[in-house]
Amino acid sequence: MKTDILIVGAGFSGLVMAERLSNVLGLRCLVVDKRAHVGGNAHDAYNDAGVLTHVYGPHYFRSNSAKIVDYLSRFTSWLPTSYEIRSFAEGRYWHFPINLNTFEELIGRPSTEAEFKAYLEQKRVSIAAPANSEEVIISQVGWELYEKFFKGYTLKQWKKHPRELDASVCGRIPVRTNRDDRYLSESFQALPAGGYHRLFQNMISASPGAQVMLRTDYRDLLPDLQYRHIVYTGPIDEFFDCRFGSLPYRSLRFETQSFDAEALAVRLPISGRNGFWQPAMQVNYPNDHAYTRIVEIKHATRQSCDNTSIVYEYPDEYAPGKEPYYPVPNAESSRLYAQYAALAAATPGVSFIGRLATYRYYNMDQVIGMALHEFEKLQPVLTRVT
């Protein structure tokens, strides 16, 4: 077999590279993935109940980059949406991320932004440079709200105490003193109108020199494959046969439950809307349950159907045969990754891009931006090589 570019992984990183390399440079790209579908963890599909679900957990697309949105808009139209979540603690649903609505629920009466700011000023712990996730939260909201919404969730999700994790883990979650209920703050928030899978299919259709092989381990092809360059999007430690030891990851387990219209009618006092099971797209469960959240993505997709599906998300230990969802961001893993990053930098003819290949928790738009940037770096090199 002969190809110009071997692309390992058919997620966003791999498919963006395949589209750019084949479309702009006219190169042949072989995209290989172990899974039975394209799209990686962003894959969505209609389940047995006919509900469009995000198979590997919710993927909330958002971006502040017009360049990235314009690029994707070649392959999809958009369904603008607002990602709202709640947190279930002490037997009730709370507005989350923390905002003025949350504060009013805490004190049991109407309040003002000025009063909430004064409360936070009184409760927060003065820490000039928070060194971990516990410190970053208590320095913003104090101990009470940290214990209520963050500590238990983080312990379940990472199986580590927040003080053992980098400040960026919990620092990603905003704290607002106004009534902004949005989970995210980026200027563009939307889902692909036809779903992620259709977006990926459109990208492949627009990639004339790309061939996709699923249910395939790229290593099985190497003895008989000629290529000029590799784009690798898998776990970086596995590429180097875990030479320095295995990088730590956290995995996930999902359980789906579907409900018909009759069952949902009983839930109406809780959901507040016909055809839904819970009051928001995502509900966090920081305490008292083995799962961390329940997602009802129909809130965002606005699919027109009488039934719905919810997905319970359970944190899981990573082991061979499981999916590595999250790098574990702490000092020890950073030191180990630095060894692999140095090895990758000294490996010619290979581009390492994406979450797993760079061992970092990126949003989807950041992964796409990384792939576009890597293409721009490779373009002059691959153009002049014959």
C-alpha atoms as one frame of an Amber mdcrd trajectory, in Angstrom:
protein
   0.000   0.000   0.000   1.107   3.555  -0.708  -0.177   6.860   0.604   1.224
  10.316   1.147  -0.019  10.860   4.703  -0.919   8.252   7.304  -3.384   9.776
   9.769  -3.907   7.832  12.986  -7.315   8.667  14.436 -10.542   9.756  12.742
 -11.605  12.372  15.277 -11.639  16.121  14.733  -7.833  16.373  14.524  -7.433
  13.629  11.957 -10.360  14.597   9.754  -9.403  18.284   9.660  -5.898  17.302
   8.566  -7.256  14.882   5.959  -9.542  17.532   4.508  -6.857  20.217   4.339
  -4.047  17.986   3.042  -6.176  16.317   0.374  -8.141  19.403  -0.645  -5.444
  22.058  -0.644  -2.331  20.023  -1.487  -3.934  17.173  -3.406  -2.282  14.571
  -1.197  -3.516  11.051  -0.589  -4.414  10.529   3.071  -5.125   7.219   4.753
  -7.146   7.787   7.944  -7.077   4.801  10.290  -9.147   4.309  13.434  -9.707
   1.362  15.766 -13.353   2.261  16.285 -16.259   1.327  14.029 -17.151   4.962
  13.328 -15.534   8.301  12.567 -15.615  11.313  14.870 -13.833   9.951  17.916
 -15.489  10.925  21.186 -17.626  13.559  19.431 -19.598  10.816  17.663 -23.379
  11.050  18.015 -26.108   8.654  16.921 -29.798   7.886  17.252 -30.360   5.239
  19.919 -32.989   2.492  19.991 -35.527   4.984  21.332 -34.951   7.256  18.337
 -33.261   9.969  20.420 -30.088  11.623  19.146 -27.475  11.160  21.862 -23.802
  11.981  22.308 -22.410   8.487  22.635 -19.255   9.367  24.588 -20.589  12.107
  26.799 -21.842  15.595  25.928 -19.874  17.632  23.413 -20.816  21.293  23.762
 -19.312  23.101  20.811 -18.343  26.709  21.469 -15.659  29.085  20.264 -14.416
  32.648  20.237 -12.606  32.060  16.935 -14.344  33.241  13.766 -11.697  31.373
  11.758 -12.611  28.032  13.294 -16.372  28.605  13.081 -16.056  29.685   9.444
 -14.016  26.595   8.644 -16.559  24.189  10.162 -19.433  26.088   8.558 -18.296
  24.685   5.214 -19.551  21.310   6.375 -22.557  22.094   8.561 -25.227  24.598
   9.381 -25.720  25.381  13.065 -28.316  25.084  15.766 -27.642  27.961  18.196
 -28.128  26.868  21.771 -27.389  27.831  25.346 -25.830  25.173  27.539 -27.476
  25.385  30.951 -26.828  23.015  33.821 -27.897  22.497  37.413 -26.262  20.896
  40.421 -28.252  18.525  42.642 -27.140  18.812  46.258 -28.886  18.543  49.607
 -32.047  17.270  47.912 -32.573  20.197  45.535 -31.520  21.618  42.180 -29.173
  24.606  42.291 -28.248  27.015  39.541 -24.700  26.284  38.393 -22.103  27.573
  37.684 -22.383  29.724  40.784 -24.129  33.031  40.086 -26.584  35.417  41.719
 -29.415  32.903  41.292 -27.385  30.348  43.262 -26.795  32.863  46.032 -30.520
  33.613  46.293 -31.210  29.877  46.591 -28.576  29.697  49.323 -30.022  32.536
  51.448 -33.676  31.854  50.560 -34.652  35.338  49.405 -34.095  37.852  46.588
 -30.742  39.581  46.590 -28.536  41.913  44.595 -25.213  41.643  42.840 -23.714
  44.026  45.399 -24.795  41.815  48.310 -23.446  38.707  46.595 -20.091  40.378
  45.954 -19.925  41.375  49.611 -20.721  37.775  50.646 -17.940  36.414  48.430
 -15.492  38.983  49.734 -16.262  37.836  53.260 -16.105  34.101  52.509 -13.218
  33.761  50.083  -9.789  32.758  51.356  -7.032  35.151  50.385  -4.547  33.193
  48.258  -2.398  35.276  45.942  -1.382  32.432  43.611  -3.618  29.332  43.963
  -1.468  26.247  43.470  -4.170  23.593  43.128  -7.876  23.110  42.463  -8.922
  23.421  46.101  -7.096  26.709  46.502  -8.449  28.181  43.270 -12.060  27.591
  44.371 -11.812  28.621  48.021 -10.010  31.771  46.870 -13.092  32.605  44.781
 -16.093  31.423  46.838 -14.884  30.148  50.209 -15.308  26.802  51.928 -19.112
  26.403  52.031 -19.744  26.583  48.282 -16.562  24.625  47.597 -17.804  21.772
  49.816 -21.292  21.898  48.332 -20.457  21.899  44.614 -16.790  21.108  43.947
 -15.056  18.840  46.439 -17.180  15.708  46.071 -17.526  16.023  42.316 -13.771
  16.341  41.873 -13.041  13.397  44.163 -15.370  11.195  42.118 -14.256  12.440
  38.728 -10.511  12.198  39.290 -10.207   9.871  42.305  -7.896  12.511  43.724
  -8.416  15.283  46.232  -8.750  18.722  44.609  -5.545  19.804  46.330  -3.732
  17.065  44.361  -4.846  18.488  41.005  -3.647  21.432  38.991  -5.561  24.673
  39.550  -6.761  24.549  35.924  -9.069  21.580  36.623 -11.599  23.509  38.719
 -10.413  26.893  37.516 -12.133  26.277  34.164 -15.545  26.712  35.818 -16.687
  30.334  35.986 -18.076  32.123  39.035 -20.407  35.014  38.192 -22.057  37.642
  40.373 -24.827  38.395  37.841 -27.677  36.146  36.666 -25.847  34.652  33.689
 -26.847  30.971  33.846 -24.799  29.827  30.866 -22.343  27.050  31.553 -19.956
  28.533  29.004 -19.068  32.083  28.071 -17.741  31.843  24.499 -19.340  34.136
  21.931 -20.376  31.284  19.600 -22.349  28.407  21.138 -24.118  25.943  18.844
 -24.407  22.339  17.771 -24.115  21.039  14.203 -27.692  21.222  12.921 -27.625
  17.686  11.549 -25.499  16.259  14.339 -21.790  15.611  14.619 -21.823  12.408
  12.572 -23.271  14.215   9.563 -20.657  16.947   9.979 -17.897  14.339   9.877
 -19.411  12.620   6.850 -19.545  15.964   5.045 -15.880  16.564   5.859 -14.935
  13.178   4.425 -17.021  13.789   1.285 -15.135  17.065   0.820 -11.750  15.299
   1.096 -11.110  13.859  -2.390  -7.818  12.188  -1.558  -8.831  10.699   1.788
  -9.488   7.041   2.450 -10.883   5.959   5.826 -10.213   2.537   7.347 -12.181
   1.694  10.503 -11.785  -1.205  12.939  -8.068  -1.085  12.113  -4.926  -0.735
  14.226  -2.449   1.374  12.279   0.451  -0.763  13.543  -0.935  -3.713  11.595
  -0.511  -1.712   8.386   3.019  -0.425   8.942   4.962  -3.420   7.560   3.315
  -3.093   4.146   2.581   0.642   3.990   4.664   3.338   2.315   4.028   6.938
   3.412   5.740  10.323   3.591   4.451  11.620   6.910   2.384  10.512   9.920
  -0.245  12.572  11.692  -0.711  10.887  15.066  -3.655  11.745  17.343  -3.578
   8.809  19.761  -2.018   8.515  23.227   1.558   9.743  22.988   2.890   7.184
  25.460   1.502   4.324  23.352   3.253   5.653  20.239   6.558   5.163  22.048
   5.510   1.813  23.579   5.270   3.430  27.028   9.064   3.731  27.146   9.040
   5.888  30.266   5.924   4.315  31.791   2.217   4.772  31.155   0.668   8.210
  31.441  -2.318   8.298  33.820  -5.814   8.829  32.416  -9.354   8.729  33.710
 -11.998   6.811  31.831 -15.803   6.959  31.840 -18.729   4.574  31.799 -22.182
   5.485  30.476 -25.656   4.127  31.182 -28.613   5.248  29.078 -32.249   5.217
  30.146 -35.166   6.166  27.895 -38.689   7.326  28.781 -41.905   7.547  26.813
 -44.442  10.370  26.976 -46.466   8.711  29.727 -43.454   8.346  32.019 -42.384
  11.916  31.294 -45.784  13.280  32.247 -45.090  12.093  35.802 -41.797  14.015
  35.774 -43.379  17.305  34.710 -43.285  18.854  38.228 -39.512  18.251  38.232
 -38.570  18.916  34.609 -40.933  21.845  34.164 -41.373  21.006  30.463 -43.339
  18.412  28.555 -41.191  15.761  26.947 -38.214  16.125  29.302 -36.955  14.216
  32.337 -34.847  16.836  34.124 -34.920  20.646  34.354 -31.711  21.265  32.379
 -29.524  19.648  29.789 -26.980  18.605  32.401 -27.377  18.020  36.128 -24.251
  17.542  38.248 -24.319  15.229  41.267 -21.366  16.310  43.411 -22.412  14.227
  46.428 -24.353  11.106  47.421 -24.252   9.286  44.054 -21.690   7.170  42.202
 -22.321   9.055  38.969 -21.111  12.610  38.431 -23.806  13.880  36.079 -26.907
  13.061  34.087 -27.145  14.502  30.581 -30.342  14.949  28.569 -28.909  16.345
  25.354 -32.378  16.764  23.845 -32.499  20.119  25.701 -29.769  21.356  23.346
 -30.600  19.457  20.148 -34.291  20.431  20.489 -35.253  17.201  18.764 -38.982
  17.011  18.140 -40.152  13.773  19.760 -42.388  12.805  22.678 -39.820  10.581
  24.357 -36.350  11.293  25.684 -33.155   9.616  26.864 -30.867  10.458  29.758
 -27.265   9.324  30.134 -25.680   8.626  33.516 -21.945   9.304  33.534 -19.736
   7.300  35.883 -16.021   8.026  36.354 -13.945   4.919  35.793 -10.395   3.707
  36.244  -8.446   3.645  33.018  -7.066   0.267  31.966  -6.178  -1.461  28.689
  -9.310  -1.855  26.590 -10.952   1.262  28.040 -11.052   4.714  26.485  -8.600
   7.312  27.874 -10.916  10.307  28.242  -9.034  12.690  30.513  -5.338  13.294
  31.138  -4.712  13.625  34.879  -3.302  17.134  35.353  -0.841  17.150  38.220
   2.881  17.646  38.718   3.807  13.970  38.430   2.009  13.414  35.119   3.390
  16.690  33.753   6.935  15.507  34.420   6.256  12.188  32.707   4.619  13.840
  29.717   7.578  16.214  29.347   9.780  13.184  28.644   7.447  12.009  25.882
   7.101  15.538  24.488  10.894  15.790  24.157  10.972  12.433  22.400   8.182
  13.529  20.047  10.016  16.748  19.199  13.063  14.675  18.209  11.040  12.288
  16.018  11.106  13.428  12.383   8.215  12.883  10.020   5.492  12.720  12.682
   2.978  15.375  13.763   1.518  14.872  17.249  -1.799  16.715  17.595  -4.992
  16.440  19.627  -5.836  15.810  23.257  -4.182  12.432  23.640  -1.076  13.151
  21.578  -0.364  16.340  23.549  -1.706  15.036  26.874  -3.843  18.069  27.532
  -7.545  18.738  28.029  -8.549  20.804  24.998 -11.992  21.946  23.906 -13.109
  20.902  20.435 -12.415  24.270  18.849  -8.900  24.242  20.298  -8.249  20.830
  18.758  -9.498  22.087  15.392  -7.330  25.185  15.708  -4.311  22.996  16.492
  -4.954  20.882  13.382  -5.317  23.960  11.158  -2.088  25.372  12.578  -0.240
  22.094  12.005  -1.464  22.015   8.405  -0.106  25.522   7.867   3.268  24.397
   9.261   3.379  21.319   7.027   2.090  22.977   3.876   5.408  24.401   2.616
   7.322  21.244   3.573   4.957  18.789   1.889   4.479  21.030  -1.121   8.170
  21.116  -2.066   8.832  17.412  -1.392   8.186  15.271  -4.474
